[in-house]
PDB file of C-alpha atoms in Angstrom:
ATOM      1  CA  MET A  26      21.101   6.297  15.691  1.00  0.00           C
ATOM      2  CA  LYS A  27      22.962   9.437  15.044  1.00  0.00           C
ATOM      3  CA  LYS A  28      21.267  12.233  17.025  1.00  0.00           C
ATOM      4  CA  ILE A  29      19.871  11.783  20.396  1.00  0.00           C
ATOM      5  CA  LEU A  30      17.895  15.160  21.931  1.00  0.00           C
ATOM      6  CA  VAL A  31      17.631  15.734  25.686  1.00  0.00           C
ATOM      7  CA  PRO A  32      15.298  18.444  26.844  1.00  0.00           C
ATOM      8  CA  THR A  33      16.430  19.849  30.121  1.00  0.00           C
ATOM      9  CA  ASP A  34      15.078  22.514  32.728  1.00  0.00           C
ATOM     10  CA  PHE A  35      18.612  21.994  34.468  1.00  0.00           C
ATOM     11  CA  SER A  36      16.693  19.673  37.244  1.00  0.00           C
ATOM     12  CA  ASP A  37      18.124  16.767  38.889  1.00  0.00           C
ATOM     13  CA  LEU A  38      15.863  14.520  36.677  1.00  0.00           C
ATOM     14  CA  ALA A  39      16.642  16.106  33.398  1.00  0.00           C
ATOM     15  CA  GLY A  40      20.688  15.411  34.720  1.00  0.00           C
ATOM     16  CA  TYR A  41      19.625  11.696  34.873  1.00  0.00           C
ATOM     17  CA  ALA A  42      18.462  11.965  31.181  1.00  0.00           C
ATOM     18  CA  PHE A  43      21.551  13.533  30.361  1.00  0.00           C
ATOM     19  CA  ASP A  44      23.918  11.423  31.832  1.00  0.00           C
ATOM     20  CA  PHE A  45      21.901   8.245  30.314  1.00  0.00           C
ATOM     21  CA  ALA A  46      21.813   9.709  26.862  1.00  0.00           C
ATOM     22  CA  HIS A  47      25.453  10.223  26.929  1.00  0.00           C
ATOM     23  CA  GLN A  48      26.223   6.667  27.791  1.00  0.00           C
ATOM     24  CA  ILE A  49      24.088   6.091  24.785  1.00  0.00           C
ATOM     25  CA  ALA A  50      25.560   8.589  22.651  1.00  0.00           C
ATOM     26  CA  LYS A  51      29.149   7.128  23.356  1.00  0.00           C
ATOM     27  CA  SER A  52      28.455   3.412  22.436  1.00  0.00           C
ATOM     28  CA  LEU A  53      26.678   4.443  19.174  1.00  0.00           C
ATOM     29  CA  SER A  54      28.842   7.332  18.195  1.00  0.00           C
ATOM     30  CA  ALA A  55      26.129   9.550  18.184  1.00  0.00           C
ATOM     31  CA  ASP A  56      25.558  13.535  18.917  1.00  0.00           C
ATOM     32  CA  ILE A  57      23.696  14.860  21.651  1.00  0.00           C
ATOM     33  CA  GLU A  58      21.264  17.768  21.208  1.00  0.00           C
ATOM     34  CA  LEU A  59      20.829  19.583  24.564  1.00  0.00           C
ATOM     35  CA  PHE A  60      17.660  21.429  24.152  1.00  0.00           C
ATOM     36  CA  HIS A  61      16.175  24.190  26.482  1.00  0.00           C
ATOM     37  CA  VAL A  62      12.905  25.826  26.020  1.00  0.00           C
ATOM     38  CA  LEU A  63      12.488  29.564  27.743  1.00  0.00           C
ATOM     39  CA  ASP A  64       9.193  29.885  29.379  1.00  0.00           C
ATOM     40  CA  ILE A  65       8.370  32.976  27.383  1.00  0.00           C
ATOM     41  CA  PRO A  66       4.974  33.319  25.431  1.00  0.00           C
ATOM     42  CA  ASP A  67       4.852  33.153  21.979  1.00  0.00           C
ATOM     43  CA  SER A  68       3.039  35.966  21.586  1.00  0.00           C
ATOM     44  CA  MET A  69       6.248  38.386  22.732  1.00  0.00           C
ATOM     45  CA  GLY A  70       7.698  37.449  19.295  1.00  0.00           C
ATOM     46  CA  TYR A  71      10.870  35.228  20.434  1.00  0.00           C
ATOM     47  CA  ASN A  72       9.878  32.178  18.740  1.00  0.00           C
ATOM     48  CA  ASP A  73      13.562  32.083  16.502  1.00  0.00           C
ATOM     49  CA  LEU A  74      15.919  32.385  19.451  1.00  0.00           C
ATOM     50  CA  ASN A  75      18.993  31.175  18.697  1.00  0.00           C
ATOM     51  CA  VAL A  76      22.091  30.581  21.350  1.00  0.00           C
ATOM     52  CA  THR A  77      23.708  33.751  21.030  1.00  0.00           C
ATOM     53  CA  GLY A  78      20.593  35.743  21.168  1.00  0.00           C
ATOM     54  CA  SER A  79      22.495  38.043  18.700  1.00  0.00           C
ATOM     55  CA  GLN A  80      18.654  39.368  17.225  1.00  0.00           C
ATOM     56  CA  LEU A  81      18.061  40.785  20.357  1.00  0.00           C
ATOM     57  CA  ARG A  82      18.744  44.470  20.955  1.00  0.00           C
ATOM     58  CA  HIS A  83      18.471  46.928  24.102  1.00  0.00           C
ATOM     59  CA  GLU A  84      15.738  48.697  22.836  1.00  0.00           C
ATOM     60  CA  ASN A  85      12.984  47.793  25.400  1.00  0.00           C
ATOM     61  CA  ILE A  86      12.519  45.942  28.921  1.00  0.00           C
ATOM     62  CA  ASP A  87      11.274  42.672  27.154  1.00  0.00           C
ATOM     63  CA  ASP A  88      14.743  42.365  25.222  1.00  0.00           C
ATOM     64  CA  ILE A  89      16.391  43.119  28.561  1.00  0.00           C
ATOM     65  CA  TYR A  90      14.586  40.410  30.313  1.00  0.00           C
ATOM     66  CA  VAL A  91      15.250  37.829  27.510  1.00  0.00           C
ATOM     67  CA  ILE A  92      18.857  38.674  27.170  1.00  0.00           C
ATOM     68  CA  LYS A  93      19.500  38.393  30.848  1.00  0.00           C
ATOM     69  CA  LEU A  94      17.428  34.952  30.939  1.00  0.00           C
ATOM     70  CA  LEU A  95      19.353  34.037  27.823  1.00  0.00           C
ATOM     71  CA  GLU A  96      22.735  34.638  29.393  1.00  0.00           C
ATOM     72  CA  VAL A  97      21.864  32.822  32.622  1.00  0.00           C
ATOM     73  CA  THR A  98      20.447  29.711  30.366  1.00  0.00           C
ATOM     74  CA  LYS A  99      23.686  29.662  28.294  1.00  0.00           C
ATOM     75  CA  LYS A 100      25.805  29.573  31.318  1.00  0.00           C
ATOM     76  CA  LYS A 101      24.008  26.608  32.894  1.00  0.00           C
ATOM     77  CA  MET A 102      24.429  24.624  29.318  1.00  0.00           C
ATOM     78  CA  MET A 103      28.096  25.421  28.949  1.00  0.00           C
ATOM     79  CA  LYS A 104      28.444  24.079  32.573  1.00  0.00           C
ATOM     80  CA  ILE A 105      26.885  20.808  31.372  1.00  0.00           C
ATOM     81  CA  ILE A 106      28.688  20.751  28.104  1.00  0.00           C
ATOM     82  CA  ASN A 107      32.121  21.704  29.695  1.00  0.00           C
ATOM     83  CA  ASN A 108      31.848  18.986  32.094  1.00  0.00           C
ATOM     84  CA  PRO A 109      35.130  16.579  31.866  1.00  0.00           C
ATOM     85  CA  LYS A 110      32.489  13.643  32.412  1.00  0.00           C
ATOM     86  CA  TYR A 111      30.817  14.127  29.046  1.00  0.00           C
ATOM     87  CA  GLU A 112      33.785  14.118  26.902  1.00  0.00           C
ATOM     88  CA  GLY A 113      33.846  11.886  23.869  1.00  0.00           C
ATOM     89  CA  VAL A 114      30.549  12.820  22.392  1.00  0.00           C
ATOM     90  CA  ARG A 115      29.485  15.919  20.637  1.00  0.00           C
ATOM     91  CA  ILE A 116      26.814  17.874  22.543  1.00  0.00           C
ATOM     92  CA  LYS A 117      25.273  20.968  20.460  1.00  0.00           C
ATOM     93  CA  PRO A 118      23.256  23.352  22.937  1.00  0.00           C
ATOM     94  CA  ARG A 119      19.922  24.596  21.417  1.00  0.00           C
ATOM     95  CA  ILE A 120      17.868  27.095  22.841  1.00  0.00           C
ATOM     96  CA  LYS A 121      14.117  28.247  22.006  1.00  0.00           C
ATOM     97  CA  ALA A 122      11.384  30.099  23.508  1.00  0.00           C
ATOM     98  CA  GLY A 123       7.573  29.404  23.968  1.00  0.00           C
ATOM     99  CA  SER A 124       5.520  26.230  24.500  1.00  0.00           C
ATOM    100  CA  ALA A 125       7.903  23.270  25.860  1.00  0.00           C
ATOM    101  CA  TYR A 126       6.035  20.495  24.241  1.00  0.00           C
ATOM    102  CA  LYS A 127       5.656  22.601  20.551  1.00  0.00           C
ATOM    103  CA  LYS A 128       9.341  23.343  20.568  1.00  0.00           C
ATOM    104  CA  ILE A 129      10.396  19.661  21.215  1.00  0.00           C
ATOM    105  CA  TYR A 130       8.112  18.380  18.998  1.00  0.00           C
ATOM    106  CA  ASP A 131       9.259  20.986  15.831  1.00  0.00           C
ATOM    107  CA  GLU A 132      12.708  20.139  16.658  1.00  0.00           C
ATOM    108  CA  ILE A 133      12.157  16.126  16.556  1.00  0.00           C
ATOM    109  CA  ILE A 134      10.924  17.062  12.904  1.00  0.00           C
ATOM    110  CA  SER A 135      13.311  19.806  11.609  1.00  0.00           C
ATOM    111  CA  GLU A 136      16.374  17.940  13.287  1.00  0.00           C
ATOM    112  CA  LYS A 137      15.374  14.585  12.071  1.00  0.00           C
ATOM    113  CA  ILE A 138      16.071  13.345  15.659  1.00  0.00           C
ATOM    114  CA  ASP A 139      16.561   9.550  16.303  1.00  0.00           C
ATOM    115  CA  LEU A 140      15.892   9.218  19.952  1.00  0.00           C
ATOM    116  CA  ILE A 141      14.851  11.374  22.941  1.00  0.00           C
ATOM    117  CA  VAL A 142      15.648  10.771  26.298  1.00  0.00           C
ATOM    118  CA  MET A 143      13.889  12.848  29.017  1.00  0.00           C
ATOM    119  CA  GLY A 144      13.307  13.016  32.771  1.00  0.00           C
ATOM    120  CA  THR A 145       9.905  12.939  33.808  1.00  0.00           C
ATOM    121  CA  ALA A 146       8.338  13.539  37.420  1.00  0.00           C
ATOM    122  CA  GLY A 147       5.797  10.800  37.246  1.00  0.00           C
ATOM    123  CA  THR A 148       2.389  11.288  39.068  1.00  0.00           C
ATOM    124  CA  ASP A 149       1.383  11.026  42.339  1.00  0.00           C
ATOM    125  CA  SER A 150      -2.652  11.817  42.005  1.00  0.00           C
ATOM    126  CA  TRP A 151      -5.716  11.654  39.475  1.00  0.00           C
ATOM    127  CA  GLU A 152      -5.568  15.513  38.902  1.00  0.00           C
ATOM    128  CA  GLN A 153      -1.835  15.260  37.720  1.00  0.00           C
ATOM    129  CA  SER A 154      -2.392  12.714  35.130  1.00  0.00           C
ATOM    130  CA  VAL A 155      -5.389  14.360  33.878  1.00  0.00           C
ATOM    131  CA  MET A 156      -3.438  17.498  33.401  1.00  0.00           C
ATOM    132  CA  GLY A 157      -0.791  15.644  31.863  1.00  0.00           C
ATOM    133  CA  THR A 158       3.066  16.548  31.446  1.00  0.00           C
ATOM    134  CA  THR A 159       5.411  17.862  28.671  1.00  0.00           C
ATOM    135  CA  ALA A 160       6.796  13.783  28.887  1.00  0.00           C
ATOM    136  CA  GLU A 161       3.406  12.519  28.445  1.00  0.00           C
ATOM    137  CA  ARG A 162       2.629  14.706  25.388  1.00  0.00           C
ATOM    138  CA  VAL A 163       6.043  13.624  23.763  1.00  0.00           C
ATOM    139  CA  VAL A 164       5.537  10.169  24.305  1.00  0.00           C
ATOM    140  CA  ARG A 165       1.950  10.340  22.936  1.00  0.00           C
ATOM    141  CA  PHE A 166       3.186  12.223  19.749  1.00  0.00           C
ATOM    142  CA  ALA A 167       6.952  11.835  18.829  1.00  0.00           C
ATOM    143  CA  ASN A 168       7.403  10.051  15.767  1.00  0.00           C
ATOM    144  CA  CYS A 169      10.964   8.685  17.316  1.00  0.00           C
ATOM    145  CA  PRO A 170      11.752   6.394  20.380  1.00  0.00           C
ATOM    146  CA  VAL A 171      11.389   8.151  23.451  1.00  0.00           C
ATOM    147  CA  ILE A 172      13.153   6.857  26.595  1.00  0.00           C
ATOM    148  CA  SER A 173      11.396   8.418  30.067  1.00  0.00           C
ATOM    149  CA  MET A 174      13.072   8.162  33.310  1.00  0.00           C
ATOM    150  CA  ARG A 175      13.036   9.064  37.255  1.00  0.00           C
ATOM    151  CA  LYS A 176      15.921   8.043  38.367  1.00  0.00           C
ATOM    152  CA  PRO A 177      19.664   7.610  37.432  1.00  0.00           C
ATOM    153  CA  ALA A 178      20.178   4.465  35.017  1.00  0.00           C
ATOM    154  CA  ARG A 179      23.580   2.960  33.748  1.00  0.00           C
ATOM    155  CA  LEU A 180      23.727   1.446  30.363  1.00  0.00           C
ATOM    156  CA  ASP A 181      25.898  -1.393  31.705  1.00  0.00           C
ATOM    157  CA  LYS A 182      23.280  -2.527  34.207  1.00  0.00           C
ATOM    158  CA  ILE A 183      20.268  -2.848  31.992  1.00  0.00           C
ATOM    159  CA  LYS A 184      20.776  -6.671  31.821  1.00  0.00           C
ATOM    160  CA  ASN A 185      16.675  -7.602  31.697  1.00  0.00           C
ATOM    161  CA  LEU A 186      14.593  -5.698  29.250  1.00  0.00           C
ATOM    162  CA  ALA A 187      10.709  -6.161  29.470  1.00  0.00           C
ATOM    163  CA  TYR A 188       8.764  -5.765  26.029  1.00  0.00           C
ATOM    164  CA  ALA A 189       5.263  -5.397  27.290  1.00  0.00           C
ATOM    165  CA  SER A 190       2.640  -6.200  24.185  1.00  0.00           C
ATOM    166  CA  ASP A 191      -0.542  -8.225  23.212  1.00  0.00           C
ATOM    167  CA  PHE A 192       2.138  -9.683  20.350  1.00  0.00           C
ATOM    168  CA  GLU A 193      -0.943  -9.654  17.604  1.00  0.00           C
ATOM    169  CA  ASN A 194      -0.141  -6.326  15.958  1.00  0.00           C
ATOM    170  CA  ASP A 195       3.547  -5.503  16.568  1.00  0.00           C
ATOM    171  CA  HIS A 196       5.611  -4.099  13.853  1.00  0.00           C
ATOM    172  CA  ALA A 197       8.931  -4.802  12.442  1.00  0.00           C
ATOM    173  CA  ILE A 198      10.364  -1.317  13.522  1.00  0.00           C
ATOM    174  CA  VAL A 199       9.545  -2.276  17.301  1.00  0.00           C
ATOM    175  CA  THR A 200      11.415  -5.788  17.132  1.00  0.00           C
ATOM    176  CA  GLU A 201      14.488  -4.465  15.358  1.00  0.00           C
ATOM    177  CA  LEU A 202      14.526  -1.653  17.926  1.00  0.00           C
ATOM    178  CA  ILE A 203      14.439  -4.329  21.051  1.00  0.00           C
ATOM    179  CA  SER A 204      16.903  -6.474  19.382  1.00  0.00           C
ATOM    180  CA  ASP A 205      19.095  -3.616  18.846  1.00  0.00           C
ATOM    181  CA  LEU A 206      18.981  -2.504  22.760  1.00  0.00           C
ATOM    182  CA  SER A 207      19.585  -6.211  23.729  1.00  0.00           C
ATOM    183  CA  ALA A 208      22.733  -6.450  21.589  1.00  0.00           C
ATOM    184  CA  LEU A 209      23.677  -2.889  22.808  1.00  0.00           C
ATOM    185  CA  MET A 210      23.364  -3.595  26.283  1.00  0.00           C
ATOM    186  CA  ASN A 211      24.017  -7.282  26.245  1.00  0.00           C
ATOM    187  CA  SER A 212      20.548  -7.966  28.145  1.00  0.00           C
ATOM    188  CA  LYS A 213      17.990 -10.359  28.201  1.00  0.00           C
ATOM    189  CA  ILE A 214      14.411  -9.726  26.511  1.00  0.00           C
ATOM    190  CA  HIS A 215      11.384 -10.301  28.327  1.00  0.00           C
ATOM    191  CA  LEU A 216       8.400 -11.168  26.512  1.00  0.00           C
ATOM    192  CA  VAL A 217       5.565 -10.098  28.677  1.00  0.00           C
ATOM    193  CA  LYS A 218       1.783 -10.150  27.983  1.00  0.00           C
ATOM    194  CA  ILE A 219      -0.765  -8.809  30.645  1.00  0.00           C
ATOM    195  CA  ASN A 220      -3.564 -11.286  30.975  1.00  0.00           C
ATOM    196  CA  THR A 221      -6.501  -9.143  32.162  1.00  0.00           C
ATOM    197  CA  PRO A 222     -10.176 -10.174  32.926  1.00  0.00           C
ATOM    198  CA  SER A 223     -11.407  -8.130  30.027  1.00  0.00           C
ATOM    199  CA  HIS A 224      -9.429  -9.893  27.318  1.00  0.00           C
ATOM    200  CA  PHE A 225      -8.692 -13.170  29.344  1.00  0.00           C
ATOM    201  CA  GLN A 226      -6.961 -16.222  27.559  1.00  0.00           C
ATOM    202  CA  ASN A 227      -5.829 -19.299  29.205  1.00  0.00           C
ATOM    203  CA  ASP A 228      -1.858 -20.055  29.539  1.00  0.00           C
ATOM    204  CA  LYS A 229      -1.689 -22.049  26.483  1.00  0.00           C
ATOM    205  CA  GLU A 230      -3.266 -19.786  24.290  1.00  0.00           C
ATOM    206  CA  ASN A 231      -1.133 -16.771  25.806  1.00  0.00           C
ATOM    207  CA  TYR A 232       2.101 -18.529  25.422  1.00  0.00           C
ATOM    208  CA  ALA A 233       1.437 -19.750  21.875  1.00  0.00           C
ATOM    209  CA  VAL A 234       1.049 -16.231  20.571  1.00  0.00           C
ATOM    210  CA  ILE A 235       4.033 -15.120  22.421  1.00  0.00           C
ATOM    211  CA  LYS A 236       6.088 -18.062  21.050  1.00  0.00           C
ATOM    212  CA  SER A 237       5.006 -17.399  17.352  1.00  0.00           C
ATOM    213  CA  PHE A 238       5.990 -14.029  17.514  1.00  0.00           C
ATOM    214  CA  ALA A 239       9.374 -14.686  18.906  1.00  0.00           C
ATOM    215  CA  ASP A 240       9.907 -17.615  16.186  1.00  0.00           C
ATOM    216  CA  ASP A 241       8.529 -14.853  13.220  1.00  0.00           C
ATOM    217  CA  GLN A 242      10.761 -12.301  14.177  1.00  0.00           C
ATOM    218  CA  LYS A 243      14.003 -14.793  15.023  1.00  0.00           C
ATOM    219  CA  LEU A 244      14.337 -13.476  18.569  1.00  0.00           C
ATOM    220  CA  LYS A 245      17.540 -14.852  20.469  1.00  0.00           C
ATOM    221  CA  ASN A 246      17.906 -14.484  24.369  1.00  0.00           C
ATOM    222  CA  TYR A 247      14.521 -14.100  25.466  1.00  0.00           C
ATOM    223  CA  GLU A 248      12.387 -15.558  28.001  1.00  0.00           C
ATOM    224  CA  MET A 249       8.103 -15.550  27.667  1.00  0.00           C
ATOM    225  CA  HIS A 250       6.058 -14.511  30.440  1.00  0.00           C
ATOM    226  CA  VAL A 251       2.023 -14.072  31.527  1.00  0.00           C
ATOM    227  CA  HIS A 252       1.383 -11.997  34.103  1.00  0.00           C
ATOM    228  CA  ASN A 253      -2.374 -11.829  35.346  1.00  0.00           C
ATOM    229  CA  HIS A 254      -3.563  -8.591  36.450  1.00  0.00           C
ATOM    230  CA  GLN A 255      -6.797  -6.492  36.443  1.00  0.00           C
ATOM    231  CA  PHE A 256      -5.699  -3.671  34.396  1.00  0.00           C
ATOM    232  CA  GLU A 257      -2.684  -3.671  31.860  1.00  0.00           C
ATOM    233  CA  GLU A 258      -0.886  -0.708  32.833  1.00  0.00           C
ATOM    234  CA  ASP A 259      -0.436  -1.548  36.398  1.00  0.00           C
ATOM    235  CA  GLY A 260       0.339  -5.213  35.577  1.00  0.00           C
ATOM    236  CA  ILE A 261       3.366  -4.242  33.430  1.00  0.00           C
ATOM    237  CA  VAL A 262       4.763  -1.987  36.433  1.00  0.00           C
ATOM    238  CA  GLN A 263       3.730  -4.618  39.029  1.00  0.00           C
ATOM    239  CA  PHE A 264       5.684  -7.332  36.612  1.00  0.00           C
ATOM    240  CA  SER A 265       8.740  -4.926  36.090  1.00  0.00           C
ATOM    241  CA  GLU A 266       9.207  -4.847  40.030  1.00  0.00           C
ATOM    242  CA  MET A 267       8.389  -8.175  40.617  1.00  0.00           C
ATOM    243  CA  TYR A 268      10.904  -9.849  38.242  1.00  0.00           C
ATOM    244  CA  LYS A 269      13.659  -7.115  38.419  1.00  0.00           C
ATOM    245  CA  MET A 270      13.429  -5.741  35.250  1.00  0.00           C
ATOM    246  CA  ASP A 271      15.921  -2.887  34.440  1.00  0.00           C
ATOM    247  CA  MET A 272      13.895  -1.031  31.553  1.00  0.00           C
ATOM    248  CA  VAL A 273      10.457  -1.583  30.030  1.00  0.00           C
ATOM    249  CA  VAL A 274       9.775  -1.081  26.187  1.00  0.00           C
ATOM    250  CA  MET A 275       6.147  -0.449  24.709  1.00  0.00           C
ATOM    251  CA  THR A 276       4.379   0.887  21.570  1.00  0.00           C
ATOM    252  CA  THR A 277       1.853   3.573  21.596  1.00  0.00           C
ATOM    253  CA  ARG A 278      -0.463   4.541  19.020  1.00  0.00           C
ATOM    254  CA  GLY A 279      -0.819   8.392  19.513  1.00  0.00           C
ATOM    255  CA  LYS A 280      -4.601   8.490  20.254  1.00  0.00           C
ATOM    256  CA  THR A 281      -5.760  12.105  20.913  1.00  0.00           C
ATOM    257  CA  GLY A 282      -8.950  13.719  21.596  1.00  0.00           C
ATOM    258  CA  PHE A 283     -12.239  12.182  22.872  1.00  0.00           C
ATOM    259  CA  ALA A 284     -10.929   8.731  21.793  1.00  0.00           C
ATOM    260  CA  ARG A 285      -7.781   8.945  24.032  1.00  0.00           C
ATOM    261  CA  LEU A 286     -10.335  10.247  27.117  1.00  0.00           C
ATOM    262  CA  LEU A 287     -12.240   7.171  26.466  1.00  0.00           C
ATOM    263  CA  GLU A 288      -9.443   4.615  26.199  1.00  0.00           C
ATOM    264  CA  GLY A 289      -6.602   6.367  28.145  1.00  0.00           C
ATOM    265  CA  SER A 290      -3.325   5.222  27.104  1.00  0.00           C
ATOM    266  CA  ILE A 291      -1.380   2.534  28.636  1.00  0.00           C
ATOM    267  CA  ALA A 292       2.102   3.798  27.699  1.00  0.00           C
ATOM    268  CA  GLU A 293       1.614   7.138  29.459  1.00  0.00           C
ATOM    269  CA  GLU A 294       0.366   5.718  32.557  1.00  0.00           C
ATOM    270  CA  VAL A 295       3.548   3.368  32.704  1.00  0.00           C
ATOM    271  CA  VAL A 296       5.746   6.228  32.211  1.00  0.00           C
ATOM    272  CA  ASN A 297       3.846   7.956  34.805  1.00  0.00           C
ATOM    273  CA  TYR A 298       4.320   5.364  37.423  1.00  0.00           C
ATOM    274  CA  SER A 299       7.217   2.891  36.696  1.00  0.00           C
ATOM    275  CA  LYS A 300      10.530   3.468  38.439  1.00  0.00           C
ATOM    276  CA  ILE A 301      12.712   2.274  35.784  1.00  0.00           C
ATOM    277  CA  PRO A 302      13.258   3.605  32.171  1.00  0.00           C
ATOM    278  CA  VAL A 303      10.591   3.290  30.223  1.00  0.00           C
ATOM    279  CA  LEU A 304      11.110   3.328  26.358  1.00  0.00           C
ATOM    280  CA  THR A 305       8.254   3.970  24.030  1.00  0.00           C
ATOM    281  CA  CYS A 306       7.985   3.788  20.277  1.00  0.00           C
ATOM    282  CA  ARG A 307       4.869   5.338  18.344  1.00  0.00           C
ATOM    283  CA  ILE A 308       3.408   3.300  15.993  1.00  0.00           C
ATOM    284  CA  SER A 309       0.877   4.078  12.772  1.00  0.00           C
ATOM    285  CA  LYS A 310      -2.385   2.918  14.042  1.00  0.00           C
TER     286      LYS A 310
END
């Protein structure tokens, strides 16, 4: 892991994400890309803004506005980068203009990002959930792991890592990821299967599936759990709170369109409601 992208709007939530990303980067000798998207419509033609704004001229009111906005943004970014507590990690500022989600997605691809760490406000109402957030869209489509967080977190305090799954269609890349995380944070892996009425299995069957997975993947330092709940997403959040988990790890298959409206997204719902960091990893269908 060499490149960590941290989208920022300079809010407290974004600050929590940057703090956590810095801890990870320092542990892994990785670089951080501090990324901000100016809220400027694509139609204004500023899609290729760079950090210096050298392509701008004082020729019209739009350029003057963007220059001022860019100056303020650069000052905010440099204040973060020059903070002594962030020493020891190379931090690269990047400023783009347009749609936040689209620019983040383009950056993931063009810069070959290995991990995204971002703040999310979560959701407190059905309407907000339907409308979605930038974090939700990044979780759904990013082709690299995404850590979403609502509160401050310390890497050295993450001792219990919950991996929520059905353990039937897991990919090797996810297993490698949770093993690496466990080693990095010296944490225990909690393999948890949510047992719902619509997909009910008895404990013997559930634990057999989990044990088979753990054996196949040669996992160490783990515990197995079966948690009963009516809904998977609520069950994951409830389990993490009851058993005092420090991070949740999940996969997402990036459903889109009508299929997503029908089936929803368990990972996105957990990101919205979890009070602890949630790491999602998109896998192929």
